[in-house]
Amino acid sequence: MMHASRQRWIPLGVALVMTAASALPALAAPRKDEALWKAAEAARPEQLKLLETLVNIDSGTGDIEGGTRVLDILAPRLEALGARVERVPAEIPGLPDNLVATLKGKGKAKILMIGHIDTVFEPGTAAKWPYSATGDRATGPGVGDEKGGVIQAVVALEILTARGFRNYDTLTLLLETSEERGSPGTRALIDRLVKSHEVELNLEPGDAPDKITVWRKGSSTFNIDVKGRPAHAGVAPQEGRNAATELVHQLATVDTLPKSGDGLTANLTIIQAGSRYNIIPENARAQVNVRVRDKADLERVQATLEESARNTRVPDTKVTVSRENSFPPLPENPHTEALAARAKAIYAELGRELGTGGNGGASESALAHEAGTPALDGLGPVGGNFHTDKEWIDLTTITPRTYLLMRMIQDVAARPPKTFRPAG
């Protein structure tokens, strides 16, 4: 019991408002589509079986045979829905075809989903590290990034089509085969598709504990090439100009840049030098992967590296800096936030809370945003440790995320967002 001397007096007007508020009935929770949820639950065993099948097929970027095998499994399922399925040749050599599946409906909205079937893993990985499920976790090469999301999209389309959902003008699924290298085999195709649709939903995995992605860093790789002079390492080393030694000097500048965090990061990923143990290296190369929230940071990094290149330590060596751009950043923006708000409301139908966040992984959603098409990312199953031999997904999110994707398709079909003119 509160002591009388510590009682807190509430003004009469406020008390009346509080009393009235307490008398109001509680707001009803958003209503779950029970039939849609049961359909997602019923599809789960086949969904997981298909996931195991695809994870156990190596399809690293550039693996034409493996990528083709994956598409050969998915294409008939999409054709069975009445979709027009096209194999679109990659825009550069050495990559499998891309796949575009298009469904035509009776509504007005034009909805695009994008997923990628390529992984970062080398041929032979699946044999050594096949799909495995223990408890609530599944592991395997590409299980989250992003075969889980790709299969989720196929299953979502199967369920919606079986239920007679056609409240859209165009519903397109792009399965591309070079995202892990910055989509060099699909840039023109992506540009055409994002400009001809009103919204892009991306099948990249969600982040733990249960988030969708509302911002992403952009990605570029800087090449630092050093030209020196070869010489016999034992007889006349003084006649050589060691490119590897100069490269080490250049990398000291790279070391001054941030390595982690939500802003700019620059990390050495590949280093090459020398041809034989008894020859002074004539050539050396380093590749530095740079991630940015602000595109202007790329120019600042380039200026820093080029300034360093003009100040060599090993005489008569030449340093050249070049840049390979992958994806631009997906900035925090009101169009993505509006889609995220819809997703949160849908997830609440399941009694689940959907978080939002961002990360340093780049994706095609940034290209959609730059084209003026609202984009929402990270709609696949929740996972982590991507690009490593510990990659995993949370199996408890398979059915909720499938439901979320289906309801998002329904929601944006009923209320398509407006495209916008991108800044700049």
PDB file of C-alpha atoms in Angstrom, residues 75-208:
ATOM      1  CA  ALA A  75      11.575 -24.073 -64.534  1.00  0.00           C
ATOM      2  CA  PRO A  76       8.998 -26.911 -64.861  1.00  0.00           C
ATOM      3  CA  ARG A  77       7.390 -25.951 -61.563  1.00  0.00           C
ATOM      4  CA  LEU A  78       6.964 -22.384 -62.777  1.00  0.00           C
ATOM      5  CA  GLU A  79       5.700 -23.509 -66.185  1.00  0.00           C
ATOM      6  CA  ALA A  80       3.109 -25.676 -64.408  1.00  0.00           C
ATOM      7  CA  LEU A  81       1.634 -22.481 -62.940  1.00  0.00           C
ATOM      8  CA  GLY A  82       1.013 -21.097 -66.419  1.00  0.00           C
ATOM      9  CA  ALA A  83       3.995 -18.777 -66.274  1.00  0.00           C
ATOM     10  CA  ARG A  84       5.869 -17.819 -69.396  1.00  0.00           C
ATOM     11  CA  VAL A  85       9.386 -19.006 -68.623  1.00  0.00           C
ATOM     12  CA  GLU A  86      12.319 -17.544 -70.538  1.00  0.00           C
ATOM     13  CA  ARG A  87      15.969 -18.495 -70.357  1.00  0.00           C
ATOM     14  CA  VAL A  88      17.808 -15.220 -70.910  1.00  0.00           C
ATOM     15  CA  PRO A  89      21.485 -15.545 -71.861  1.00  0.00           C
ATOM     16  CA  ALA A  90      23.958 -13.935 -69.489  1.00  0.00           C
ATOM     17  CA  GLU A  91      25.335 -10.604 -70.642  1.00  0.00           C
ATOM     18  CA  ILE A  92      28.959 -11.730 -70.308  1.00  0.00           C
ATOM     19  CA  PRO A  93      30.556 -15.094 -71.149  1.00  0.00           C
ATOM     20  CA  GLY A  94      31.112 -17.842 -68.605  1.00  0.00           C
ATOM     21  CA  LEU A  95      27.769 -17.692 -66.789  1.00  0.00           C
ATOM     22  CA  PRO A  96      24.566 -19.759 -66.927  1.00  0.00           C
ATOM     23  CA  ASP A  97      21.419 -18.317 -68.446  1.00  0.00           C
ATOM     24  CA  ASN A  98      19.127 -16.287 -66.226  1.00  0.00           C
ATOM     25  CA  LEU A  99      15.474 -17.256 -65.831  1.00  0.00           C
ATOM     26  CA  VAL A 100      12.478 -14.936 -66.035  1.00  0.00           C
ATOM     27  CA  ALA A 101       9.054 -16.372 -65.135  1.00  0.00           C
ATOM     28  CA  THR A 102       6.071 -14.108 -65.871  1.00  0.00           C
ATOM     29  CA  LEU A 103       2.496 -14.606 -64.725  1.00  0.00           C
ATOM     30  CA  LYS A 104      -0.300 -12.478 -66.168  1.00  0.00           C
ATOM     31  CA  GLY A 105      -3.356 -11.693 -64.056  1.00  0.00           C
ATOM     32  CA  LYS A 106      -6.504  -9.601 -64.088  1.00  0.00           C
ATOM     33  CA  GLY A 107      -5.446  -6.719 -61.847  1.00  0.00           C
ATOM     34  CA  LYS A 108      -3.332  -3.605 -62.266  1.00  0.00           C
ATOM     35  CA  ALA A 109      -0.153  -4.007 -60.226  1.00  0.00           C
ATOM     36  CA  LYS A 110       3.197  -5.014 -61.706  1.00  0.00           C
ATOM     37  CA  ILE A 111       5.250  -6.855 -59.103  1.00  0.00           C
ATOM     38  CA  LEU A 112       8.833  -8.081 -59.471  1.00  0.00           C
ATOM     39  CA  MET A 113      10.617 -10.588 -57.244  1.00  0.00           C
ATOM     40  CA  ILE A 114      14.371 -11.088 -57.581  1.00  0.00           C
ATOM     41  CA  GLY A 115      16.445 -13.981 -56.307  1.00  0.00           C
ATOM     42  CA  HIS A 116      19.819 -15.432 -57.232  1.00  0.00           C
ATOM     43  CA  ILE A 117      20.800 -19.080 -57.520  1.00  0.00           C
ATOM     44  CA  ASP A 118      24.572 -18.539 -57.592  1.00  0.00           C
ATOM     45  CA  THR A 119      26.622 -19.012 -54.442  1.00  0.00           C
ATOM     46  CA  VAL A 120      30.183 -18.164 -53.419  1.00  0.00           C
ATOM     47  CA  PHE A 121      31.224 -21.810 -53.061  1.00  0.00           C
ATOM     48  CA  GLU A 122      33.554 -23.774 -55.329  1.00  0.00           C
ATOM     49  CA  PRO A 123      32.670 -26.994 -57.208  1.00  0.00           C
ATOM     50  CA  GLY A 124      32.828 -29.996 -54.895  1.00  0.00           C
ATOM     51  CA  THR A 125      31.653 -28.086 -51.810  1.00  0.00           C
ATOM     52  CA  ALA A 126      28.228 -29.762 -51.652  1.00  0.00           C
ATOM     53  CA  ALA A 127      29.800 -33.231 -51.621  1.00  0.00           C
ATOM     54  CA  LYS A 128      31.976 -32.293 -48.658  1.00  0.00           C
ATOM     55  CA  TRP A 129      29.358 -30.222 -46.849  1.00  0.00           C
ATOM     56  CA  PRO A 130      25.860 -31.316 -47.894  1.00  0.00           C
ATOM     57  CA  TYR A 131      22.555 -29.982 -46.622  1.00  0.00           C
ATOM     58  CA  SER A 132      21.932 -30.911 -43.006  1.00  0.00           C
ATOM     59  CA  ALA A 133      19.104 -30.089 -40.606  1.00  0.00           C
ATOM     60  CA  THR A 134      19.491 -30.390 -36.849  1.00  0.00           C
ATOM     61  CA  GLY A 135      16.794 -29.064 -34.582  1.00  0.00           C
ATOM     62  CA  ASP A 136      15.723 -25.635 -35.800  1.00  0.00           C
ATOM     63  CA  ARG A 137      18.789 -25.085 -37.985  1.00  0.00           C
ATOM     64  CA  ALA A 138      19.691 -26.115 -41.528  1.00  0.00           C
ATOM     65  CA  THR A 139      23.161 -25.698 -42.979  1.00  0.00           C
ATOM     66  CA  GLY A 140      24.783 -26.127 -46.367  1.00  0.00           C
ATOM     67  CA  PRO A 141      26.347 -24.092 -49.187  1.00  0.00           C
ATOM     68  CA  GLY A 142      23.906 -21.376 -50.200  1.00  0.00           C
ATOM     69  CA  VAL A 143      21.136 -22.576 -47.892  1.00  0.00           C
ATOM     70  CA  GLY A 144      20.401 -18.983 -46.921  1.00  0.00           C
ATOM     71  CA  ASP A 145      22.205 -16.954 -49.558  1.00  0.00           C
ATOM     72  CA  GLU A 146      20.013 -17.549 -51.199  1.00  0.00           C
ATOM     73  CA  LYS A 147      18.440 -20.836 -52.172  1.00  0.00           C
ATOM     74  CA  GLY A 148      16.064 -20.710 -49.206  1.00  0.00           C
ATOM     75  CA  GLY A 149      14.582 -17.446 -50.488  1.00  0.00           C
ATOM     76  CA  VAL A 150      14.405 -18.637 -54.093  1.00  0.00           C
ATOM     77  CA  ILE A 151      12.440 -21.750 -53.109  1.00  0.00           C
ATOM     78  CA  GLN A 152      10.243 -19.641 -50.854  1.00  0.00           C
ATOM     79  CA  ALA A 153       9.242 -17.535 -53.876  1.00  0.00           C
ATOM     80  CA  VAL A 154       8.431 -20.591 -55.988  1.00  0.00           C
ATOM     81  CA  VAL A 155       6.320 -22.102 -53.208  1.00  0.00           C
ATOM     82  CA  ALA A 156       4.541 -18.775 -52.634  1.00  0.00           C
ATOM     83  CA  LEU A 157       3.608 -18.575 -56.316  1.00  0.00           C
ATOM     84  CA  GLU A 158       2.392 -22.176 -56.271  1.00  0.00           C
ATOM     85  CA  ILE A 159       0.131 -21.558 -53.285  1.00  0.00           C
ATOM     86  CA  LEU A 160      -1.250 -18.256 -54.565  1.00  0.00           C
ATOM     87  CA  THR A 161      -1.938 -19.695 -58.001  1.00  0.00           C
ATOM     88  CA  ALA A 162      -3.660 -22.765 -56.531  1.00  0.00           C
ATOM     89  CA  ARG A 163      -5.914 -20.416 -54.549  1.00  0.00           C
ATOM     90  CA  GLY A 164      -6.879 -18.546 -57.719  1.00  0.00           C
ATOM     91  CA  PHE A 165      -5.073 -15.319 -56.843  1.00  0.00           C
ATOM     92  CA  ARG A 166      -4.793 -13.180 -59.980  1.00  0.00           C
ATOM     93  CA  ASN A 167      -5.230  -9.642 -58.674  1.00  0.00           C
ATOM     94  CA  TYR A 168      -2.188  -8.324 -60.533  1.00  0.00           C
ATOM     95  CA  ASP A 169      -1.331  -7.282 -64.040  1.00  0.00           C
ATOM     96  CA  THR A 170       2.124  -8.864 -64.037  1.00  0.00           C
ATOM     97  CA  LEU A 171       3.874 -10.987 -61.432  1.00  0.00           C
ATOM     98  CA  THR A 172       7.487 -11.663 -62.395  1.00  0.00           C
ATOM     99  CA  LEU A 173      10.197 -13.785 -60.805  1.00  0.00           C
ATOM    100  CA  LEU A 174      13.774 -13.193 -61.916  1.00  0.00           C
ATOM    101  CA  LEU A 175      16.291 -15.878 -60.974  1.00  0.00           C
ATOM    102  CA  GLU A 176      19.715 -14.540 -61.812  1.00  0.00           C
ATOM    103  CA  THR A 177      23.049 -16.312 -61.854  1.00  0.00           C
ATOM    104  CA  SER A 178      25.782 -13.755 -61.068  1.00  0.00           C
ATOM    105  CA  GLU A 179      24.671 -11.691 -58.061  1.00  0.00           C
ATOM    106  CA  GLU A 180      27.662 -12.769 -55.990  1.00  0.00           C
ATOM    107  CA  ARG A 181      29.913 -10.939 -58.471  1.00  0.00           C
ATOM    108  CA  GLY A 182      27.749  -7.832 -58.665  1.00  0.00           C
ATOM    109  CA  SER A 183      25.323  -9.162 -61.313  1.00  0.00           C
ATOM    110  CA  PRO A 184      27.529  -8.565 -64.372  1.00  0.00           C
ATOM    111  CA  GLY A 185      25.424 -11.067 -66.322  1.00  0.00           C
ATOM    112  CA  THR A 186      22.090  -9.363 -65.644  1.00  0.00           C
ATOM    113  CA  ARG A 187      22.575  -5.602 -65.418  1.00  0.00           C
ATOM    114  CA  ALA A 188      20.622  -4.705 -68.569  1.00  0.00           C
ATOM    115  CA  LEU A 189      17.944  -7.277 -67.737  1.00  0.00           C
ATOM    116  CA  ILE A 190      17.520  -5.979 -64.182  1.00  0.00           C
ATOM    117  CA  ASP A 191      17.374  -2.406 -65.438  1.00  0.00           C
ATOM    118  CA  ARG A 192      14.601  -3.304 -67.879  1.00  0.00           C
ATOM    119  CA  LEU A 193      12.600  -5.268 -65.323  1.00  0.00           C
ATOM    120  CA  VAL A 194      12.772  -2.798 -62.438  1.00  0.00           C
ATOM    121  CA  LYS A 195      11.673   0.019 -64.756  1.00  0.00           C
ATOM    122  CA  SER A 196       8.692  -1.958 -66.010  1.00  0.00           C
ATOM    123  CA  HIS A 197       7.413  -2.944 -62.549  1.00  0.00           C
ATOM    124  CA  GLU A 198       6.001  -0.920 -59.661  1.00  0.00           C
ATOM    125  CA  VAL A 199       7.667  -2.697 -56.758  1.00  0.00           C
ATOM    126  CA  GLU A 200      10.624  -5.037 -56.203  1.00  0.00           C
ATOM    127  CA  LEU A 201      10.608  -7.695 -53.474  1.00  0.00           C
ATOM    128  CA  ASN A 202      14.008  -9.261 -52.844  1.00  0.00           C
ATOM    129  CA  LEU A 203      14.542 -12.807 -51.618  1.00  0.00           C
ATOM    130  CA  GLU A 204      17.819 -12.282 -49.768  1.00  0.00           C
ATOM    131  CA  PRO A 205      17.789 -13.841 -46.272  1.00  0.00           C
ATOM    132  CA  GLY A 206      16.533 -11.969 -43.263  1.00  0.00           C
ATOM    133  CA  ASP A 207      18.866 -11.121 -40.403  1.00  0.00           C
ATOM    134  CA  ALA A 208      18.540 -12.594 -36.920  1.00  0.00           C
TER     135      ALA A 208
END
